[in-house]
C-alpha cells in the first residue's frame, strides 16, 4: 500500500526517485518517527531545512530574471508571497501531499494532513529530497512547475486583506468587515468559517484552521469577485460606447 502511494506521488510530481528512502524520509513527520522509536534522522526536518534553502535560491533566481524592472524591495515581497506557509500549503494541496504523509496517531487524529505547517514543511522536505536525489535541475523543475506558477494570484492571496481594504475604500460602498459564521471542532482541531462584507453585502467566504487564515481566504475570494464585477462593468461600458 505504501509503495503504491509513493509511486502515485512520483507520477503526480513527474519525478522518479533513484533513492526511494529519500522520498519516504521527506514524507515522514517527526510524530511518526517518535512513535516508531526511529532515529531523529528518519523524519523530514533536516530535509525541510535543505529544501527551504533550495526554494529560496530557485525562487530568487526565477524572479530576478522574470521581473527585470522590479527593485529589491518588491522582489523580496513577491518572493515572500510565494514561499510563505499558507501559499506553500495551497501548492501542497494541489499535489495532495497530505494524503501521502507518515504521521503519528496523535497528529493524524488532530487533522495533521490538512494543517498548513505540516504540509508546507513536507513540501520543502520534498524539494530537499529531489535536490539530493536528482540535483538542482530536477529541484528547479519541481519548484517552477508547482510553486512558481500563477504568481499574480499567489501575490493576491498573500496580500489579500490589504488589497481588499484598498479596493473597498476606493468604491465607497460601505466599510469592510469580517464576520465569523461558524466555529467547529475541538480546541486542538478547530475549523473556522468567515465571510468578508462590504457594508451589508457578503463578497467572499473562506475556511481555515485559524480565524486569520479564514479571513485571508475570504478576502482573496472577495478580491476575485470585485475584479470580475469591474471587468464586466468595463465590458458593458465599452459595448455602450460602440
PDB file of N, CA and C in Angstrom, residues 23-125:
ATOM      1  N   UNK A  23      12.574   9.855  -0.514  1.00  0.00           N
ATOM      2  CA  UNK A  23      11.167  10.243  -0.633  1.00  0.00           C
ATOM      3  C   UNK A  23      10.419   9.877   0.632  1.00  0.00           C
ATOM      4  N   UNK A  24      10.649   8.678   1.134  1.00  0.00           N
ATOM      5  CA  UNK A  24       9.959   8.254   2.354  1.00  0.00           C
ATOM      6  C   UNK A  24      10.335   9.161   3.516  1.00  0.00           C
ATOM      7  N   UNK A  25      11.596   9.547   3.611  1.00  0.00           N
ATOM      8  CA  UNK A  25      12.018  10.441   4.693  1.00  0.00           C
ATOM      9  C   UNK A  25      11.342  11.799   4.575  1.00  0.00           C
ATOM     10  N   UNK A  26      11.210  12.306   3.345  1.00  0.00           N
ATOM     11  CA  UNK A  26      10.576  13.609   3.133  1.00  0.00           C
ATOM     12  C   UNK A  26       9.114  13.605   3.587  1.00  0.00           C
ATOM     13  N   UNK A  27       8.504  12.440   3.569  1.00  0.00           N
ATOM     14  CA  UNK A  27       7.091  12.321   3.917  1.00  0.00           C
ATOM     15  C   UNK A  27       6.875  11.929   5.377  1.00  0.00           C
ATOM     16  N   UNK A  28       7.954  11.732   6.117  1.00  0.00           N
ATOM     17  CA  UNK A  28       7.849  11.244   7.495  1.00  0.00           C
ATOM     18  C   UNK A  28       7.888  12.390   8.497  1.00  0.00           C
ATOM     19  N   UNK A  29       6.758  12.625   9.133  1.00  0.00           N
ATOM     20  CA  UNK A  29       6.655  13.662  10.157  1.00  0.00           C
ATOM     21  C   UNK A  29       7.335  13.185  11.436  1.00  0.00           C
ATOM     22  N   UNK A  30       7.832  14.116  12.226  1.00  0.00           N
ATOM     23  CA  UNK A  30       8.535  13.763  13.461  1.00  0.00           C
ATOM     24  C   UNK A  30       7.657  12.946  14.405  1.00  0.00           C
ATOM     25  N   UNK A  31       6.339  13.158  14.373  1.00  0.00           N
ATOM     26  CA  UNK A  31       5.439  12.411  15.251  1.00  0.00           C
ATOM     27  C   UNK A  31       5.460  10.923  14.923  1.00  0.00           C
ATOM     28  N   UNK A  32       5.588  10.609  13.637  1.00  0.00           N
ATOM     29  CA  UNK A  32       5.646   9.206  13.205  1.00  0.00           C
ATOM     30  C   UNK A  32       6.975   8.582  13.638  1.00  0.00           C
ATOM     31  N   UNK A  33       8.064   9.328  13.432  1.00  0.00           N
ATOM     32  CA  UNK A  33       9.378   8.821  13.826  1.00  0.00           C
ATOM     33  C   UNK A  33       9.441   8.579  15.329  1.00  0.00           C
ATOM     34  N   UNK A  34       8.915   9.512  16.106  1.00  0.00           N
ATOM     35  CA  UNK A  34       8.917   9.361  17.563  1.00  0.00           C
ATOM     36  C   UNK A  34       8.083   8.168  18.001  1.00  0.00           C
ATOM     37  N   UNK A  35       6.937   8.018  17.374  1.00  0.00           N
ATOM     38  CA  UNK A  35       6.025   6.936  17.742  1.00  0.00           C
ATOM     39  C   UNK A  35       6.622   5.562  17.442  1.00  0.00           C
ATOM     40  N   UNK A  36       7.433   5.498  16.389  1.00  0.00           N
ATOM     41  CA  UNK A  36       8.033   4.230  15.991  1.00  0.00           C
ATOM     42  C   UNK A  36       9.462   4.079  16.498  1.00  0.00           C
ATOM     43  N   UNK A  37       9.820   4.938  17.465  1.00  0.00           N
ATOM     44  CA  UNK A  37      11.147   4.869  18.098  1.00  0.00           C
ATOM     45  C   UNK A  37      12.282   4.912  17.074  1.00  0.00           C
ATOM     46  N   UNK A  38      12.058   5.664  16.006  1.00  0.00           N
ATOM     47  CA  UNK A  38      13.068   5.775  14.958  1.00  0.00           C
ATOM     48  C   UNK A  38      14.072   6.861  15.315  1.00  0.00           C
ATOM     49  N   UNK A  39      15.259   6.753  14.768  1.00  0.00           N
ATOM     50  CA  UNK A  39      16.283   7.761  14.961  1.00  0.00           C
ATOM     51  C   UNK A  39      15.783   9.097  14.405  1.00  0.00           C
ATOM     52  N   UNK A  40      16.209  10.198  15.036  1.00  0.00           N
ATOM     53  CA  UNK A  40      15.769  11.541  14.639  1.00  0.00           C
ATOM     54  C   UNK A  40      15.985  11.803  13.151  1.00  0.00           C
ATOM     55  N   UNK A  41      17.044  11.230  12.597  1.00  0.00           N
ATOM     56  CA  UNK A  41      17.378  11.481  11.189  1.00  0.00           C
ATOM     57  C   UNK A  41      16.376  10.879  10.224  1.00  0.00           C
ATOM     58  N   UNK A  42      15.438  10.065  10.732  1.00  0.00           N
ATOM     59  CA  UNK A  42      14.451   9.440   9.849  1.00  0.00           C
ATOM     60  C   UNK A  42      13.270  10.357   9.533  1.00  0.00           C
ATOM     61  N   UNK A  43      13.086  11.445  10.275  1.00  0.00           N
ATOM     62  CA  UNK A  43      11.969  12.347   9.977  1.00  0.00           C
ATOM     63  C   UNK A  43      12.420  13.394   8.950  1.00  0.00           C
ATOM     64  N   UNK A  44      11.505  14.254   8.537  1.00  0.00           N
ATOM     65  CA  UNK A  44      11.774  15.134   7.393  1.00  0.00           C
ATOM     66  C   UNK A  44      12.333  16.508   7.760  1.00  0.00           C
ATOM     67  N   UNK A  45      12.663  16.733   9.024  1.00  0.00           N
ATOM     68  CA  UNK A  45      13.047  18.091   9.433  1.00  0.00           C
ATOM     69  C   UNK A  45      14.372  18.550   8.819  1.00  0.00           C
ATOM     70  N   UNK A  46      15.353  17.667   8.699  1.00  0.00           N
ATOM     71  CA  UNK A  46      16.621  18.045   8.079  1.00  0.00           C
ATOM     72  C   UNK A  46      16.433  18.325   6.587  1.00  0.00           C
ATOM     73  N   UNK A  47      15.616  17.500   5.928  1.00  0.00           N
ATOM     74  CA  UNK A  47      15.333  17.731   4.511  1.00  0.00           C
ATOM     75  C   UNK A  47      14.563  19.035   4.322  1.00  0.00           C
ATOM     76  N   UNK A  48      13.695  19.357   5.262  1.00  0.00           N
ATOM     77  CA  UNK A  48      12.963  20.626   5.200  1.00  0.00           C
ATOM     78  C   UNK A  48      13.938  21.803   5.247  1.00  0.00           C
ATOM     79  N   UNK A  49      14.916  21.725   6.125  1.00  0.00           N
ATOM     80  CA  UNK A  49      15.951  22.760   6.238  1.00  0.00           C
ATOM     81  C   UNK A  49      16.663  22.962   4.897  1.00  0.00           C
ATOM     82  N   UNK A  50      17.025  21.872   4.247  1.00  0.00           N
ATOM     83  CA  UNK A  50      17.720  21.956   2.963  1.00  0.00           C
ATOM     84  C   UNK A  50      16.782  22.469   1.877  1.00  0.00           C
ATOM     85  N   UNK A  51      15.567  21.934   1.843  1.00  0.00           N
ATOM     86  CA  UNK A  51      14.610  22.330   0.815  1.00  0.00           C
ATOM     87  C   UNK A  51      14.236  23.794   0.889  1.00  0.00           C
ATOM     88  N   UNK A  52      14.175  24.330   2.095  1.00  0.00           N
ATOM     89  CA  UNK A  52      13.880  25.749   2.280  1.00  0.00           C
ATOM     90  C   UNK A  52      14.949  26.610   1.597  1.00  0.00           C
ATOM     91  N   UNK A  53      16.210  26.219   1.747  1.00  0.00           N
ATOM     92  CA  UNK A  53      17.308  26.967   1.131  1.00  0.00           C
ATOM     93  C   UNK A  53      17.267  26.849  -0.387  1.00  0.00           C
ATOM     94  N   UNK A  54      16.978  25.646  -0.894  1.00  0.00           N
ATOM     95  CA  UNK A  54      16.894  25.443  -2.345  1.00  0.00           C
ATOM     96  C   UNK A  54      15.736  26.260  -2.920  1.00  0.00           C
ATOM     97  N   UNK A  55      14.595  26.251  -2.227  1.00  0.00           N
ATOM     98  CA  UNK A  55      13.428  27.010  -2.676  1.00  0.00           C
ATOM     99  C   UNK A  55      13.732  28.499  -2.736  1.00  0.00           C
ATOM    100  N   UNK A  56      14.420  29.015  -1.724  1.00  0.00           N
ATOM    101  CA  UNK A  56      14.745  30.443  -1.715  1.00  0.00           C
ATOM    102  C   UNK A  56      15.684  30.794  -2.863  1.00  0.00           C
ATOM    103  N   UNK A  57      16.674  29.953  -3.117  1.00  0.00           N
ATOM    104  CA  UNK A  57      17.607  30.216  -4.207  1.00  0.00           C
ATOM    105  C   UNK A  57      16.908  30.179  -5.560  1.00  0.00           C
ATOM    106  N   UNK A  58      16.142  29.115  -5.802  1.00  0.00           N
ATOM    107  CA  UNK A  58      15.487  28.952  -7.103  1.00  0.00           C
ATOM    108  C   UNK A  58      14.455  30.048  -7.332  1.00  0.00           C
ATOM    109  N   UNK A  59      13.660  30.355  -6.318  1.00  0.00           N
ATOM    110  CA  UNK A  59      12.636  31.387  -6.484  1.00  0.00           C
ATOM    111  C   UNK A  59      13.281  32.760  -6.669  1.00  0.00           C
ATOM    112  N   UNK A  60      14.376  33.036  -5.965  1.00  0.00           N
ATOM    113  CA  UNK A  60      15.070  34.316  -6.129  1.00  0.00           C
ATOM    114  C   UNK A  60      15.630  34.456  -7.542  1.00  0.00           C
ATOM    115  N   UNK A  61      16.249  33.409  -8.030  1.00  0.00           N
ATOM    116  CA  UNK A  61      16.809  33.422  -9.379  1.00  0.00           C
ATOM    117  C   UNK A  61      15.703  33.600 -10.423  1.00  0.00           C
ATOM    118  N   UNK A  62      14.601  32.896 -10.225  1.00  0.00           N
ATOM    119  CA  UNK A  62      13.468  32.971 -11.156  1.00  0.00           C
ATOM    120  C   UNK A  62      12.904  34.386 -11.210  1.00  0.00           C
ATOM    121  N   UNK A  63      12.660  34.982 -10.056  1.00  0.00           N
ATOM    122  CA  UNK A  63      12.068  36.316 -10.002  1.00  0.00           C
ATOM    123  C   UNK A  63      13.037  37.375 -10.520  1.00  0.00           C
ATOM    124  N   UNK A  64      14.323  37.208 -10.219  1.00  0.00           N
ATOM    125  CA  UNK A  64      15.350  38.151 -10.680  1.00  0.00           C
ATOM    126  C   UNK A  64      15.341  38.251 -12.205  1.00  0.00           C
ATOM    127  N   UNK A  65      15.202  37.134 -12.882  1.00  0.00           N
ATOM    128  CA  UNK A  65      15.234  37.131 -14.347  1.00  0.00           C
ATOM    129  C   UNK A  65      13.870  37.407 -14.972  1.00  0.00           C
ATOM    130  N   UNK A  66      12.797  37.085 -14.248  1.00  0.00           N
ATOM    131  CA  UNK A  66      11.452  37.317 -14.808  1.00  0.00           C
ATOM    132  C   UNK A  66      11.023  38.773 -14.693  1.00  0.00           C
ATOM    133  N   UNK A  67      11.324  39.394 -13.561  1.00  0.00           N
ATOM    134  CA  UNK A  67      10.897  40.770 -13.314  1.00  0.00           C
ATOM    135  C   UNK A  67      12.126  41.680 -13.293  1.00  0.00           C
ATOM    136  N   UNK A  68      12.616  41.998 -14.463  1.00  0.00           N
ATOM    137  CA  UNK A  68      13.891  42.727 -14.576  1.00  0.00           C
ATOM    138  C   UNK A  68      13.791  44.175 -14.122  1.00  0.00           C
ATOM    139  N   UNK A  69      12.585  44.720 -14.025  1.00  0.00           N
ATOM    140  CA  UNK A  69      12.427  46.127 -13.644  1.00  0.00           C
ATOM    141  C   UNK A  69      12.062  46.315 -12.174  1.00  0.00           C
ATOM    142  N   UNK A  70      11.820  45.222 -11.441  1.00  0.00           N
ATOM    143  CA  UNK A  70      11.399  45.359 -10.049  1.00  0.00           C
ATOM    144  C   UNK A  70      12.597  45.658  -9.144  1.00  0.00           C
ATOM    145  N   UNK A  71      12.438  46.593  -8.212  1.00  0.00           N
ATOM    146  CA  UNK A  71      13.509  46.866  -7.242  1.00  0.00           C
ATOM    147  C   UNK A  71      13.600  45.744  -6.213  1.00  0.00           C
ATOM    148  N   UNK A  72      14.659  45.792  -5.422  1.00  0.00           N
ATOM    149  CA  UNK A  72      14.915  44.729  -4.447  1.00  0.00           C
ATOM    150  C   UNK A  72      13.745  44.530  -3.483  1.00  0.00           C
ATOM    151  N   UNK A  73      13.164  45.634  -3.011  1.00  0.00           N
ATOM    152  CA  UNK A  73      12.069  45.523  -2.057  1.00  0.00           C
ATOM    153  C   UNK A  73      10.872  44.776  -2.610  1.00  0.00           C
ATOM    154  N   UNK A  74      10.530  45.058  -3.872  1.00  0.00           N
ATOM    155  CA  UNK A  74       9.383  44.390  -4.491  1.00  0.00           C
ATOM    156  C   UNK A  74       9.694  42.929  -4.785  1.00  0.00           C
ATOM    157  N   UNK A  75      10.939  42.649  -5.160  1.00  0.00           N
ATOM    158  CA  UNK A  75      11.336  41.254  -5.388  1.00  0.00           C
ATOM    159  C   UNK A  75      11.220  40.459  -4.088  1.00  0.00           C
ATOM    160  N   UNK A  76      11.663  41.056  -2.993  1.00  0.00           N
ATOM    161  CA  UNK A  76      11.594  40.392  -1.692  1.00  0.00           C
ATOM    162  C   UNK A  76      10.141  40.129  -1.298  1.00  0.00           C
ATOM    163  N   UNK A  77       9.292  41.109  -1.518  1.00  0.00           N
ATOM    164  CA  UNK A  77       7.873  40.969  -1.178  1.00  0.00           C
ATOM    165  C   UNK A  77       7.213  39.882  -2.028  1.00  0.00           C
ATOM    166  N   UNK A  78       7.551  39.856  -3.316  1.00  0.00           N
ATOM    167  CA  UNK A  78       6.981  38.844  -4.208  1.00  0.00           C
ATOM    168  C   UNK A  78       7.441  37.455  -3.799  1.00  0.00           C
ATOM    169  N   UNK A  79       8.725  37.323  -3.485  1.00  0.00           N
ATOM    170  CA  UNK A  79       9.232  36.015  -3.050  1.00  0.00           C
ATOM    171  C   UNK A  79       8.526  35.566  -1.767  1.00  0.00           C
ATOM    172  N   UNK A  80       8.331  36.489  -0.848  1.00  0.00           N
ATOM    173  CA  UNK A  80       7.662  36.149   0.408  1.00  0.00           C
ATOM    174  C   UNK A  80       6.247  35.644   0.164  1.00  0.00           C
ATOM    175  N   UNK A  81       5.568  36.217  -0.818  1.00  0.00           N
ATOM    176  CA  UNK A  81       4.198  35.797  -1.118  1.00  0.00           C
ATOM    177  C   UNK A  81       4.147  34.385  -1.669  1.00  0.00           C
ATOM    178  N   UNK A  82       5.244  33.947  -2.265  1.00  0.00           N
ATOM    179  CA  UNK A  82       5.292  32.622  -2.895  1.00  0.00           C
ATOM    180  C   UNK A  82       5.706  31.544  -1.908  1.00  0.00           C
ATOM    181  N   UNK A  83       6.648  31.856  -1.021  1.00  0.00           N
ATOM    182  CA  UNK A  83       7.219  30.821  -0.156  1.00  0.00           C
ATOM    183  C   UNK A  83       6.658  30.844   1.265  1.00  0.00           C
ATOM    184  N   UNK A  84       5.652  31.676   1.540  1.00  0.00           N
ATOM    185  CA  UNK A  84       5.066  31.712   2.882  1.00  0.00           C
ATOM    186  C   UNK A  84       4.278  30.425   3.130  1.00  0.00           C
ATOM    187  N   UNK A  85       4.058  30.139   4.395  1.00  0.00           N
ATOM    188  CA  UNK A  85       3.404  28.890   4.776  1.00  0.00           C
ATOM    189  C   UNK A  85       2.024  28.679   4.140  1.00  0.00           C
ATOM    190  N   UNK A  86       1.101  29.660   4.168  1.00  0.00           N
ATOM    191  CA  UNK A  86      -0.215  29.426   3.572  1.00  0.00           C
ATOM    192  C   UNK A  86      -0.156  29.137   2.067  1.00  0.00           C
ATOM    193  N   UNK A  87       0.739  29.838   1.354  1.00  0.00           N
ATOM    194  CA  UNK A  87       0.842  29.617  -0.090  1.00  0.00           C
ATOM    195  C   UNK A  87       1.430  28.247  -0.386  1.00  0.00           C
ATOM    196  N   UNK A  88       2.469  27.864   0.349  1.00  0.00           N
ATOM    197  CA  UNK A  88       3.039  26.533   0.157  1.00  0.00           C
ATOM    198  C   UNK A  88       2.015  25.447   0.479  1.00  0.00           C
ATOM    199  N   UNK A  89       1.170  25.704   1.462  1.00  0.00           N
ATOM    200  CA  UNK A  89       0.125  24.734   1.805  1.00  0.00           C
ATOM    201  C   UNK A  89      -0.859  24.567   0.648  1.00  0.00           C
ATOM    202  N   UNK A  90      -1.176  25.671  -0.036  1.00  0.00           N
ATOM    203  CA  UNK A  90      -2.045  25.574  -1.209  1.00  0.00           C
ATOM    204  C   UNK A  90      -1.373  24.756  -2.308  1.00  0.00           C
ATOM    205  N   UNK A  91      -0.075  24.976  -2.503  1.00  0.00           N
ATOM    206  CA  UNK A  91       0.676  24.212  -3.506  1.00  0.00           C
ATOM    207  C   UNK A  91       0.704  22.735  -3.126  1.00  0.00           C
ATOM    208  N   UNK A  92       0.866  22.449  -1.845  1.00  0.00           N
ATOM    209  CA  UNK A  92       0.873  21.066  -1.370  1.00  0.00           C
ATOM    210  C   UNK A  92      -0.484  20.406  -1.610  1.00  0.00           C
ATOM    211  N   UNK A  93      -1.552  21.181  -1.439  1.00  0.00           N
ATOM    212  CA  UNK A  93      -2.892  20.638  -1.680  1.00  0.00           C
ATOM    213  C   UNK A  93      -3.078  20.265  -3.146  1.00  0.00           C
ATOM    214  N   UNK A  94      -2.470  21.022  -4.044  1.00  0.00           N
ATOM    215  CA  UNK A  94      -2.593  20.740  -5.476  1.00  0.00           C
ATOM    216  C   UNK A  94      -2.057  19.363  -5.836  1.00  0.00           C
ATOM    217  N   UNK A  95      -1.043  18.898  -5.109  1.00  0.00           N
ATOM    218  CA  UNK A  95      -0.483  17.572  -5.389  1.00  0.00           C
ATOM    219  C   UNK A  95      -0.929  16.549  -4.341  1.00  0.00           C
ATOM    220  N   UNK A  96      -1.888  16.944  -3.499  1.00  0.00           N
ATOM    221  CA  UNK A  96      -2.438  16.065  -2.456  1.00  0.00           C
ATOM    222  C   UNK A  96      -1.327  15.472  -1.590  1.00  0.00           C
ATOM    223  N   UNK A  97      -0.373  16.321  -1.231  1.00  0.00           N
ATOM    224  CA  UNK A  97       0.779  15.858  -0.476  1.00  0.00           C
ATOM    225  C   UNK A  97       0.384  15.298   0.885  1.00  0.00           C
ATOM    226  N   UNK A  98      -0.605  15.921   1.510  1.00  0.00           N
ATOM    227  CA  UNK A  98      -1.029  15.463   2.826  1.00  0.00           C
ATOM    228  C   UNK A  98      -1.476  14.014   2.853  1.00  0.00           C
ATOM    229  N   UNK A  99      -2.030  13.534   1.730  1.00  0.00           N
ATOM    230  CA  UNK A  99      -2.502  12.152   1.664  1.00  0.00           C
ATOM    231  C   UNK A  99      -1.363  11.146   1.787  1.00  0.00           C
ATOM    232  N   UNK A 100      -0.151  11.578   1.484  1.00  0.00           N
ATOM    233  CA  UNK A 100       0.982  10.652   1.411  1.00  0.00           C
ATOM    234  C   UNK A 100       1.887  10.688   2.645  1.00  0.00           C
ATOM    235  N   UNK A 101       1.560  11.514   3.624  1.00  0.00           N
ATOM    236  CA  UNK A 101       2.454  11.689   4.760  1.00  0.00           C
ATOM    237  C   UNK A 101       2.376  10.528   5.747  1.00  0.00           C
ATOM    238  N   UNK A 102       3.506  10.261   6.402  1.00  0.00           N
ATOM    239  CA  UNK A 102       3.567   9.325   7.514  1.00  0.00           C
ATOM    240  C   UNK A 102       3.428  10.154   8.795  1.00  0.00           C
ATOM    241  N   UNK A 103       2.299   9.979   9.473  1.00  0.00           N
ATOM    242  CA  UNK A 103       2.011  10.760  10.670  1.00  0.00           C
ATOM    243  C   UNK A 103       1.816   9.845  11.876  1.00  0.00           C
ATOM    244  N   UNK A 104       2.178  10.352  13.049  1.00  0.00           N
ATOM    245  CA  UNK A 104       1.855   9.643  14.275  1.00  0.00           C
ATOM    246  C   UNK A 104       0.355   9.658  14.509  1.00  0.00           C
ATOM    247  N   UNK A 105      -0.123   8.761  15.362  1.00  0.00           N
ATOM    248  CA  UNK A 105      -1.570   8.647  15.588  1.00  0.00           C
ATOM    249  C   UNK A 105      -2.164   9.941  16.125  1.00  0.00           C
ATOM    250  N   UNK A 106      -1.441  10.614  17.006  1.00  0.00           N
ATOM    251  CA  UNK A 106      -1.948  11.862  17.556  1.00  0.00           C
ATOM    252  C   UNK A 106      -2.061  12.948  16.514  1.00  0.00           C
ATOM    253  N   UNK A 107      -1.033  13.084  15.687  1.00  0.00           N
ATOM    254  CA  UNK A 107      -1.044  14.084  14.623  1.00  0.00           C
ATOM    255  C   UNK A 107      -2.121  13.768  13.599  1.00  0.00           C
ATOM    256  N   UNK A 108      -2.303  12.504  13.310  1.00  0.00           N
ATOM    257  CA  UNK A 108      -3.346  12.064  12.384  1.00  0.00           C
ATOM    258  C   UNK A 108      -4.727  12.435  12.928  1.00  0.00           C
ATOM    259  N   UNK A 109      -4.932  12.150  14.214  1.00  0.00           N
ATOM    260  CA  UNK A 109      -6.244  12.368  14.826  1.00  0.00           C
ATOM    261  C   UNK A 109      -6.606  13.839  14.907  1.00  0.00           C
ATOM    262  N   UNK A 110      -5.605  14.716  14.955  1.00  0.00           N
ATOM    263  CA  UNK A 110      -5.885  16.152  15.092  1.00  0.00           C
ATOM    264  C   UNK A 110      -5.807  16.887  13.755  1.00  0.00           C
ATOM    265  N   UNK A 111      -5.907  16.155  12.664  1.00  0.00           N
ATOM    266  CA  UNK A 111      -6.004  16.789  11.355  1.00  0.00           C
ATOM    267  C   UNK A 111      -4.693  17.243  10.755  1.00  0.00           C
ATOM    268  N   UNK A 112      -3.603  16.554  11.078  1.00  0.00           N
ATOM    269  CA  UNK A 112      -2.286  16.951  10.581  1.00  0.00           C
ATOM    270  C   UNK A 112      -2.155  16.949   9.073  1.00  0.00           C
ATOM    271  N   UNK A 113      -2.900  16.092   8.404  1.00  0.00           N
ATOM    272  CA  UNK A 113      -2.797  16.020   6.938  1.00  0.00           C
ATOM    273  C   UNK A 113      -3.274  17.300   6.253  1.00  0.00           C
ATOM    274  N   UNK A 114      -4.051  18.095   6.971  1.00  0.00           N
ATOM    275  CA  UNK A 114      -4.567  19.335   6.404  1.00  0.00           C
ATOM    276  C   UNK A 114      -3.953  20.567   7.066  1.00  0.00           C
ATOM    277  N   UNK A 115      -3.063  20.368   8.026  1.00  0.00           N
ATOM    278  CA  UNK A 115      -2.501  21.502   8.744  1.00  0.00           C
ATOM    279  C   UNK A 115      -1.437  22.188   7.897  1.00  0.00           C
ATOM    280  N   UNK A 116      -1.582  23.506   7.734  1.00  0.00           N
ATOM    281  CA  UNK A 116      -0.668  24.267   6.877  1.00  0.00           C
ATOM    282  C   UNK A 116       0.798  24.043   7.225  1.00  0.00           C
ATOM    283  N   UNK A 117       1.109  24.085   8.512  1.00  0.00           N
ATOM    284  CA  UNK A 117       2.510  23.962   8.926  1.00  0.00           C
ATOM    285  C   UNK A 117       3.078  22.600   8.560  1.00  0.00           C
ATOM    286  N   UNK A 118       2.262  21.563   8.666  1.00  0.00           N
ATOM    287  CA  UNK A 118       2.731  20.196   8.384  1.00  0.00           C
ATOM    288  C   UNK A 118       2.966  19.996   6.896  1.00  0.00           C
ATOM    289  N   UNK A 119       1.996  20.384   6.071  1.00  0.00           N
ATOM    290  CA  UNK A 119       2.125  20.107   4.636  1.00  0.00           C
ATOM    291  C   UNK A 119       3.114  21.057   3.950  1.00  0.00           C
ATOM    292  N   UNK A 120       3.215  22.294   4.447  1.00  0.00           N
ATOM    293  CA  UNK A 120       4.191  23.211   3.852  1.00  0.00           C
ATOM    294  C   UNK A 120       5.613  22.763   4.178  1.00  0.00           C
ATOM    295  N   UNK A 121       5.835  22.306   5.404  1.00  0.00           N
ATOM    296  CA  UNK A 121       7.151  21.771   5.766  1.00  0.00           C
ATOM    297  C   UNK A 121       7.470  20.530   4.937  1.00  0.00           C
ATOM    298  N   UNK A 122       6.472  19.695   4.716  1.00  0.00           N
ATOM    299  CA  UNK A 122       6.684  18.484   3.931  1.00  0.00           C
ATOM    300  C   UNK A 122       7.032  18.822   2.481  1.00  0.00           C
ATOM    301  N   UNK A 123       6.430  19.882   1.951  1.00  0.00           N
ATOM    302  CA  UNK A 123       6.750  20.275   0.577  1.00  0.00           C
ATOM    303  C   UNK A 123       8.209  20.717   0.491  1.00  0.00           C
ATOM    304  N   UNK A 124       8.665  21.475   1.468  1.00  0.00           N
ATOM    305  CA  UNK A 124      10.067  21.882   1.479  1.00  0.00           C
ATOM    306  C   UNK A 124      10.983  20.666   1.619  1.00  0.00           C
ATOM    307  N   UNK A 125      10.570  19.696   2.429  1.00  0.00           N
ATOM    308  CA  UNK A 125      11.355  18.472   2.568  1.00  0.00           C
ATOM    309  C   UNK A 125      11.395  17.699   1.249  1.00  0.00           C
TER     310      UNK A 125
END
